[in-house]
PDB file of C-alpha atoms in Angstrom:
ATOM      1  CA  MET E   1     -51.048 -36.717  -6.330  1.00 58.00           C
ATOM      2  CA  LYS E   2     -52.773 -36.085  -2.839  1.00 63.00           C
ATOM      3  CA  THR E   3     -49.160 -36.819  -1.513  1.00 68.00           C
ATOM      4  CA  ILE E   4     -47.949 -34.357  -3.672  1.00 69.00           C
ATOM      5  CA  PHE E   5     -50.340 -31.638  -3.200  1.00 60.00           C
ATOM      6  CA  THR E   6     -50.097 -31.531   0.713  1.00 65.00           C
ATOM      7  CA  LEU E   7     -46.427 -31.042   0.619  1.00 61.00           C
ATOM      8  CA  VAL E   8     -46.317 -28.133  -1.715  1.00 60.00           C
ATOM      9  CA  PHE E   9     -49.194 -26.542   0.587  1.00 62.00           C
ATOM     10  CA  THR E  10     -47.054 -27.419   3.823  1.00 63.00           C
ATOM     11  CA  LEU E  11     -43.948 -26.010   2.437  1.00 60.00           C
ATOM     12  CA  PHE E  12     -46.107 -22.894   1.258  1.00 59.00           C
ATOM     13  CA  ILE E  13     -47.488 -22.417   4.927  1.00 60.00           C
ATOM     14  CA  PHE E  14     -44.500 -22.907   6.495  1.00 59.00           C
ATOM     15  CA  SER E  15     -42.754 -20.367   4.211  1.00 63.00           C
ATOM     16  CA  LEU E  16     -45.417 -17.556   4.811  1.00 54.00           C
ATOM     17  CA  VAL E  17     -45.108 -17.994   9.009  1.00 54.00           C
ATOM     18  CA  SER E  18     -41.259 -18.058   8.686  1.00 58.00           C
ATOM     19  CA  SER E  19     -41.274 -14.820   6.921  1.00 55.00           C
ATOM     20  CA  GLN E  20     -43.619 -13.092   9.331  1.00 55.00           C
ATOM     21  CA  GLY E  21     -40.630 -13.127  11.888  1.00 58.00           C
ATOM     22  CA  SER E  22     -37.987 -12.041   9.336  1.00 65.00           C
ATOM     23  CA  LYS E  23     -36.933  -8.442   8.480  1.00 73.00           C
ATOM     24  CA  LYS E  24     -37.205  -6.715   5.760  1.00 79.00           C
ATOM     25  CA  ILE E  25     -34.384  -5.433   3.786  1.00 78.00           C
ATOM     26  CA  THR E  26     -34.659  -1.588   2.557  1.00 80.00           C
ATOM     27  CA  LEU E  27     -32.790   0.469   0.540  1.00 78.00           C
ATOM     28  CA  GLU E  28     -31.015   2.172   3.835  1.00 80.00           C
ATOM     29  CA  ASP E  29     -30.078  -1.430   4.633  1.00 75.00           C
ATOM     30  CA  ILE E  30     -28.253  -1.583   1.139  1.00 73.00           C
ATOM     31  CA  PHE E  31     -26.847   2.139   0.526  1.00 76.00           C
ATOM     32  CA  VAL E  32     -26.407   3.819   3.765  1.00 78.00           C
ATOM     33  CA  SER E  33     -25.861   1.912   6.243  1.00 77.00           C
ATOM     34  CA  LYS E  34     -23.704  -0.756   4.257  1.00 73.00           C
ATOM     35  CA  THR E  35     -25.427  -4.136   5.892  1.00 74.00           C
ATOM     36  CA  PHE E  36     -24.568  -5.798   2.685  1.00 71.00           C
ATOM     37  CA  GLU E  37     -21.218  -4.376   2.026  1.00 75.00           C
ATOM     38  CA  GLN E  38     -18.537  -6.924   0.689  1.00 71.00           C
ATOM     39  CA  LYS E  39     -15.525  -7.025   3.007  1.00 68.00           C
ATOM     40  CA  THR E  40     -12.249  -7.398   1.043  1.00 67.00           C
ATOM     41  CA  VAL E  41      -8.952  -7.000   1.594  1.00 64.00           C
ATOM     42  CA  THR E  42      -6.886  -4.437  -0.727  1.00 63.00           C
ATOM     43  CA  GLY E  43      -3.155  -4.215  -1.599  1.00 69.00           C
ATOM     44  CA  LEU E  44      -2.597  -7.953  -1.073  1.00 85.00           C
ATOM     45  CA  ARG E  45       0.136  -9.537  -3.458  1.00 92.00           C
ATOM     46  CA  SER E  46       0.803 -13.396  -3.692  1.00 95.00           C
ATOM     47  CA  MET E  47       4.500 -14.475  -3.064  1.00 97.00           C
ATOM     48  CA  ASN E  48       6.466 -16.661  -5.576  1.00 96.00           C
ATOM     49  CA  ASP E  49       6.582 -19.054  -2.673  1.00 96.00           C
ATOM     50  CA  GLY E  50       3.142 -19.513  -2.687  1.00 95.00           C
ATOM     51  CA  ILE E  51       2.932 -19.255   1.831  1.00 96.00           C
ATOM     52  CA  HIS E  52       3.470 -15.744   1.978  1.00 98.00           C
ATOM     53  CA  TYR E  53       1.814 -12.687   0.500  1.00 97.00           C
ATOM     54  CA  THR E  54       2.403  -9.040   1.058  1.00 97.00           C
ATOM     55  CA  THR E  55       0.828  -5.764   1.814  1.00 94.00           C
ATOM     56  CA  MET E  56       0.944  -1.937   2.210  1.00 93.00           C
ATOM     57  CA  ALA E  57       1.249  -0.147   5.275  1.00 92.00           C
ATOM     58  CA  ASN E  58       1.315   3.433   5.779  1.00 92.00           C
ATOM     59  CA  ASN E  59       2.005   3.989   1.743  1.00 93.00           C
ATOM     60  CA  SER E  60       5.884   3.943   3.058  1.00 95.00           C
ATOM     61  CA  ARG E  61       6.095  -0.207   3.887  1.00 95.00           C
ATOM     62  CA  ILE E  62       5.734  -3.572   2.192  1.00 96.00           C
ATOM     63  CA  VAL E  63       5.354  -6.104   4.721  1.00 96.00           C
ATOM     64  CA  LYS E  64       5.351  -9.842   4.540  1.00 97.00           C
ATOM     65  CA  ASN E  65       2.767 -11.711   5.581  1.00 96.00           C
ATOM     66  CA  SER E  66       1.835 -16.056   6.057  1.00 96.00           C
ATOM     67  CA  TYR E  67      -1.684 -17.148   4.126  1.00 94.00           C
ATOM     68  CA  LYS E  68      -0.999 -19.871   7.172  1.00 95.00           C
ATOM     69  CA  THR E  69      -1.463 -17.019   9.948  1.00 94.00           C
ATOM     70  CA  GLY E  70      -2.222 -13.970   8.603  1.00 90.00           C
ATOM     71  CA  GLU E  71       0.614 -12.367  10.460  1.00 94.00           C
ATOM     72  CA  ALA E  72       2.796  -9.996   9.689  1.00 94.00           C
ATOM     73  CA  LEU E  73       6.271 -11.793   9.417  1.00 96.00           C
ATOM     74  CA  THR E  74       8.572  -8.899   7.986  1.00 97.00           C
ATOM     75  CA  ILE E  75       9.181  -5.552   6.603  1.00 96.00           C
ATOM     76  CA  LEU E  76      10.588  -6.188   2.819  1.00 96.00           C
ATOM     77  CA  PHE E  77      10.869  -2.955   1.814  1.00 96.00           C
ATOM     78  CA  ASP E  78      10.649   0.412   4.258  1.00 96.00           C
ATOM     79  CA  LEU E  79      10.711   4.419   2.513  1.00 95.00           C
ATOM     80  CA  TYR E  80      11.853   5.517   5.683  1.00 92.00           C
ATOM     81  CA  GLN E  81      15.040   3.551   5.986  1.00 93.00           C
ATOM     82  CA  ILE E  82      16.479   4.282   2.577  1.00 92.00           C
ATOM     83  CA  GLU E  83      19.072   7.158   2.911  1.00 89.00           C
ATOM     84  CA  ASP E  84      17.825  10.331   0.896  1.00 88.00           C
ATOM     85  CA  THR E  85      14.785   9.047  -0.823  1.00 91.00           C
ATOM     86  CA  PRO E  86      13.129  10.770  -3.571  1.00 93.00           C
ATOM     87  CA  ILE E  87       9.641  10.049  -2.631  1.00 95.00           C
ATOM     88  CA  LYS E  88       7.831  10.041   0.897  1.00 93.00           C
ATOM     89  CA  GLU E  89       5.070   7.551   0.052  1.00 95.00           C
ATOM     90  CA  PHE E  90       3.801   5.753  -2.896  1.00 96.00           C
ATOM     91  CA  ASN E  91       0.306   4.185  -3.965  1.00 94.00           C
ATOM     92  CA  ASP E  92       0.980   1.288  -5.344  1.00 95.00           C
ATOM     93  CA  TYR E  93       3.550  -1.496  -6.423  1.00 96.00           C
ATOM     94  CA  GLU E  94       4.576  -4.292  -8.118  1.00 97.00           C
ATOM     95  CA  PHE E  95       6.974  -7.427  -7.766  1.00 97.00           C
ATOM     96  CA  SER E  96       9.494  -8.107 -10.914  1.00 97.00           C
ATOM     97  CA  SER E  97       8.939 -12.109 -11.708  1.00 96.00           C
ATOM     98  CA  ASP E  98      12.650 -12.827  -9.078  1.00 97.00           C
ATOM     99  CA  GLU E  99      11.097 -10.378  -6.454  1.00 97.00           C
ATOM    100  CA  THR E 100      14.442  -8.726  -6.351  1.00 97.00           C
ATOM    101  CA  LYS E 101      12.960  -5.248  -7.999  1.00 98.00           C
ATOM    102  CA  ILE E 102       9.897  -3.503  -6.737  1.00 98.00           C
ATOM    103  CA  LEU E 103       7.759  -0.849  -9.431  1.00 98.00           C
ATOM    104  CA  LEU E 104       6.340   2.274  -7.154  1.00 98.00           C
ATOM    105  CA  THR E 105       3.743   4.323  -8.055  1.00 97.00           C
ATOM    106  CA  THR E 106       3.643   7.727  -6.935  1.00 97.00           C
ATOM    107  CA  ASN E 107       2.366  10.917  -7.656  1.00 96.00           C
ATOM    108  CA  VAL E 108      -0.773   9.730  -9.057  1.00 95.00           C
ATOM    109  CA  LYS E 109      -2.961  12.259 -10.973  1.00 96.00           C
ATOM    110  CA  LYS E 110      -6.549  11.219 -12.211  1.00 92.00           C
ATOM    111  CA  ILE E 111      -7.699  10.858 -15.835  1.00 87.00           C
ATOM    112  CA  TYR E 112     -10.514   8.941 -15.394  1.00 82.00           C
ATOM    113  CA  ARG E 113     -12.006   6.698 -13.323  1.00 81.00           C
ATOM    114  CA  HIS E 114      -9.467   4.104 -13.008  1.00 81.00           C
ATOM    115  CA  SER E 115      -6.621   5.675 -15.139  1.00 85.00           C
ATOM    116  CA  PHE E 116      -4.286   7.750 -14.173  1.00 89.00           C
ATOM    117  CA  THR E 117      -0.651   9.104 -14.683  1.00 94.00           C
ATOM    118  CA  ALA E 118       2.035   8.853 -12.182  1.00 97.00           C
ATOM    119  CA  GLN E 119       5.846   8.981 -11.028  1.00 98.00           C
ATOM    120  CA  TYR E 120       7.125   5.600 -11.041  1.00 98.00           C
ATOM    121  CA  TYR E 121      10.424   4.476  -8.710  1.00 98.00           C
ATOM    122  CA  ILE E 122      12.219   1.224  -8.893  1.00 98.00           C
ATOM    123  CA  TRP E 123      13.513   0.020  -5.713  1.00 97.00           C
ATOM    124  CA  ASP E 124      16.877  -2.816  -6.352  1.00 97.00           C
ATOM    125  CA  SER E 125      16.861  -4.905  -3.357  1.00 95.00           C
ATOM    126  CA  VAL E 126      20.329  -6.235  -4.783  1.00 95.00           C
ATOM    127  CA  LEU E 127      22.082  -3.141  -5.069  1.00 94.00           C
ATOM    128  CA  GLU E 128      20.134  -1.159  -2.414  1.00 94.00           C
ATOM    129  CA  GLU E 129      19.210   1.555  -4.605  1.00 95.00           C
ATOM    130  CA  ILE E 130      16.266   3.422  -5.784  1.00 96.00           C
ATOM    131  CA  TYR E 131      16.190   5.318  -8.833  1.00 97.00           C
ATOM    132  CA  PRO E 132      12.993   7.000 -11.227  1.00 98.00           C
ATOM    133  CA  LEU E 133      11.857   4.892 -13.871  1.00 98.00           C
ATOM    134  CA  SER E 134      11.955   8.024 -16.149  1.00 97.00           C
ATOM    135  CA  ASP E 135      12.294  11.713 -15.527  1.00 94.00           C
ATOM    136  CA  LYS E 136      10.920  12.628 -18.622  1.00 96.00           C
ATOM    137  CA  GLY E 137       7.294  13.206 -17.791  1.00 95.00           C
ATOM    138  CA  ALA E 138       4.828  11.415 -15.800  1.00 96.00           C
ATOM    139  CA  GLN E 139       3.866   7.915 -17.206  1.00 97.00           C
ATOM    140  CA  GLN E 140       1.095   5.137 -17.502  1.00 95.00           C
ATOM    141  CA  VAL E 141       0.625   1.489 -16.999  1.00 95.00           C
ATOM    142  CA  ALA E 142       4.113   0.849 -16.441  1.00 97.00           C
ATOM    143  CA  THR E 143       5.006  -2.804 -16.085  1.00 97.00           C
ATOM    144  CA  PHE E 144       7.935  -5.110 -15.306  1.00 98.00           C
ATOM    145  CA  SER E 145       8.652  -7.422 -18.279  1.00 97.00           C
ATOM    146  CA  PRO E 146       8.064 -11.181 -17.824  1.00 97.00           C
ATOM    147  CA  ASP E 147      12.107 -11.550 -17.027  1.00 96.00           C
ATOM    148  CA  GLY E 148      12.461  -8.503 -14.883  1.00 95.00           C
ATOM    149  CA  GLU E 149      15.229  -6.791 -17.218  1.00 97.00           C
ATOM    150  CA  ARG E 150      12.842  -3.880 -18.512  1.00 98.00           C
ATOM    151  CA  VAL E 151       9.955  -1.725 -17.911  1.00 98.00           C
ATOM    152  CA  ALA E 152       7.312  -0.989 -20.580  1.00 98.00           C
ATOM    153  CA  PHE E 153       5.208   2.229 -20.005  1.00 98.00           C
ATOM    154  CA  VAL E 154       3.412   4.737 -21.786  1.00 97.00           C
ATOM    155  CA  ARG E 155       4.179   8.177 -21.798  1.00 97.00           C
ATOM    156  CA  GLU E 156       2.275  10.649 -23.908  1.00 96.00           C
ATOM    157  CA  ASN E 157       0.167   7.922 -25.992  1.00 94.00           C
ATOM    158  CA  ASN E 158       3.547   6.548 -26.967  1.00 97.00           C
ATOM    159  CA  ILE E 159       5.387   3.069 -25.664  1.00 97.00           C
ATOM    160  CA  PHE E 160       8.643   3.451 -24.010  1.00 98.00           C
ATOM    161  CA  ILE E 161      10.826   0.439 -22.589  1.00 98.00           C
ATOM    162  CA  ARG E 162      13.114   0.986 -19.901  1.00 98.00           C
ATOM    163  CA  SER E 163      16.278  -1.358 -19.736  1.00 98.00           C
ATOM    164  CA  LEU E 164      17.342  -1.846 -16.161  1.00 96.00           C
ATOM    165  CA  LYS E 165      20.188  -3.406 -16.281  1.00 94.00           C
ATOM    166  CA  PHE E 166      21.582  -0.557 -18.922  1.00 96.00           C
ATOM    167  CA  GLY E 167      19.410   2.283 -17.663  1.00 94.00           C
ATOM    168  CA  THR E 168      18.165   3.353 -21.296  1.00 97.00           C
ATOM    169  CA  GLU E 169      15.186   4.368 -22.354  1.00 97.00           C
ATOM    170  CA  HIS E 170      13.794   3.294 -25.954  1.00 97.00           C
ATOM    171  CA  GLN E 171      10.696   5.198 -27.564  1.00 97.00           C
ATOM    172  CA  VAL E 172       8.428   2.067 -29.463  1.00 97.00           C
ATOM    173  CA  THR E 173       5.743   4.296 -30.985  1.00 96.00           C
ATOM    174  CA  PHE E 174       5.693   7.808 -32.246  1.00 95.00           C
ATOM    175  CA  ASP E 175       2.684   8.391 -33.551  1.00 95.00           C
ATOM    176  CA  GLY E 176       0.284   8.626 -30.445  1.00 90.00           C
ATOM    177  CA  ARG E 177      -1.831  12.085 -30.171  1.00 91.00           C
ATOM    178  CA  LYS E 178      -4.463  13.159 -27.340  1.00 86.00           C
ATOM    179  CA  ASN E 179      -7.906  11.818 -28.491  1.00 82.00           C
ATOM    180  CA  GLU E 180      -6.414  10.485 -31.727  1.00 88.00           C
ATOM    181  CA  ILE E 181      -3.773   7.565 -31.631  1.00 90.00           C
ATOM    182  CA  ILE E 182      -3.224   5.728 -27.951  1.00 87.00           C
ATOM    183  CA  ASN E 183      -1.058   3.328 -28.068  1.00 91.00           C
ATOM    184  CA  GLY E 184      -0.419   1.071 -25.171  1.00 87.00           C
ATOM    185  CA  ILE E 185      -3.823   2.394 -23.238  1.00 88.00           C
ATOM    186  CA  PRO E 186      -7.435   2.012 -23.965  1.00 82.00           C
ATOM    187  CA  ASP E 187      -9.349   5.107 -24.495  1.00 80.00           C
ATOM    188  CA  TRP E 188     -12.278   6.366 -22.178  1.00 76.00           C
ATOM    189  CA  VAL E 189     -15.153   4.046 -23.950  1.00 79.00           C
ATOM    190  CA  TYR E 190     -12.902   0.892 -23.017  1.00 74.00           C
ATOM    191  CA  GLU E 191     -12.232   1.748 -19.439  1.00 74.00           C
ATOM    192  CA  GLU E 192     -15.592   2.930 -18.481  1.00 74.00           C
ATOM    193  CA  GLU E 193     -17.479   0.208 -20.410  1.00 76.00           C
ATOM    194  CA  PHE E 194     -15.410  -2.499 -20.345  1.00 75.00           C
ATOM    195  CA  GLY E 195     -13.609  -1.792 -17.427  1.00 69.00           C
ATOM    196  CA  PHE E 196     -10.055  -2.506 -19.067  1.00 70.00           C
ATOM    197  CA  HIS E 197      -7.633   0.251 -17.984  1.00 67.00           C
ATOM    198  CA  ASN E 198      -4.395  -0.866 -19.590  1.00 68.00           C
ATOM    199  CA  ALA E 199      -3.967  -2.606 -22.699  1.00 62.00           C
TER     200      ALA E 199
END
């Protein structure tokens, strides 16, 4: 019993002595100087091969990088290399499952903290052409189907599907109404309280 007391007392004294030399954390350290702010890499997308990833550069290029070395290996997509491109920059991108098509997000207009409307464009690397997802108004939460042959999106609270093979657009829901019936996207409560930005 005496040994346990001595051990606890020694640890207590040691912690008091060691804490005397340490600097106290202030609110300024946390909120102003950002001493404890996390460091992150944004816009990173893993590629299918598992040994490469892509990043965005200057809102106009997609660069292929090596996980092993971190080095940029090649430019997979460059807006400035496309003749008569309808867009000058993009804010985000998504690859199709076979990585032959890229869904580009541009002209973003915020709605709430995470949600937005945008114009989406598709780059087909096989055909080497870029074209709008839809020319009938801004879209939300566009995403490729698992086979990469279609893109689903929301416009004015209704769900649409665009066939990339046939170039056709089909409306799936017809009852969407602002602040009443919202198809395919969460309302602001789910977005703010639960962090959902697509359904």
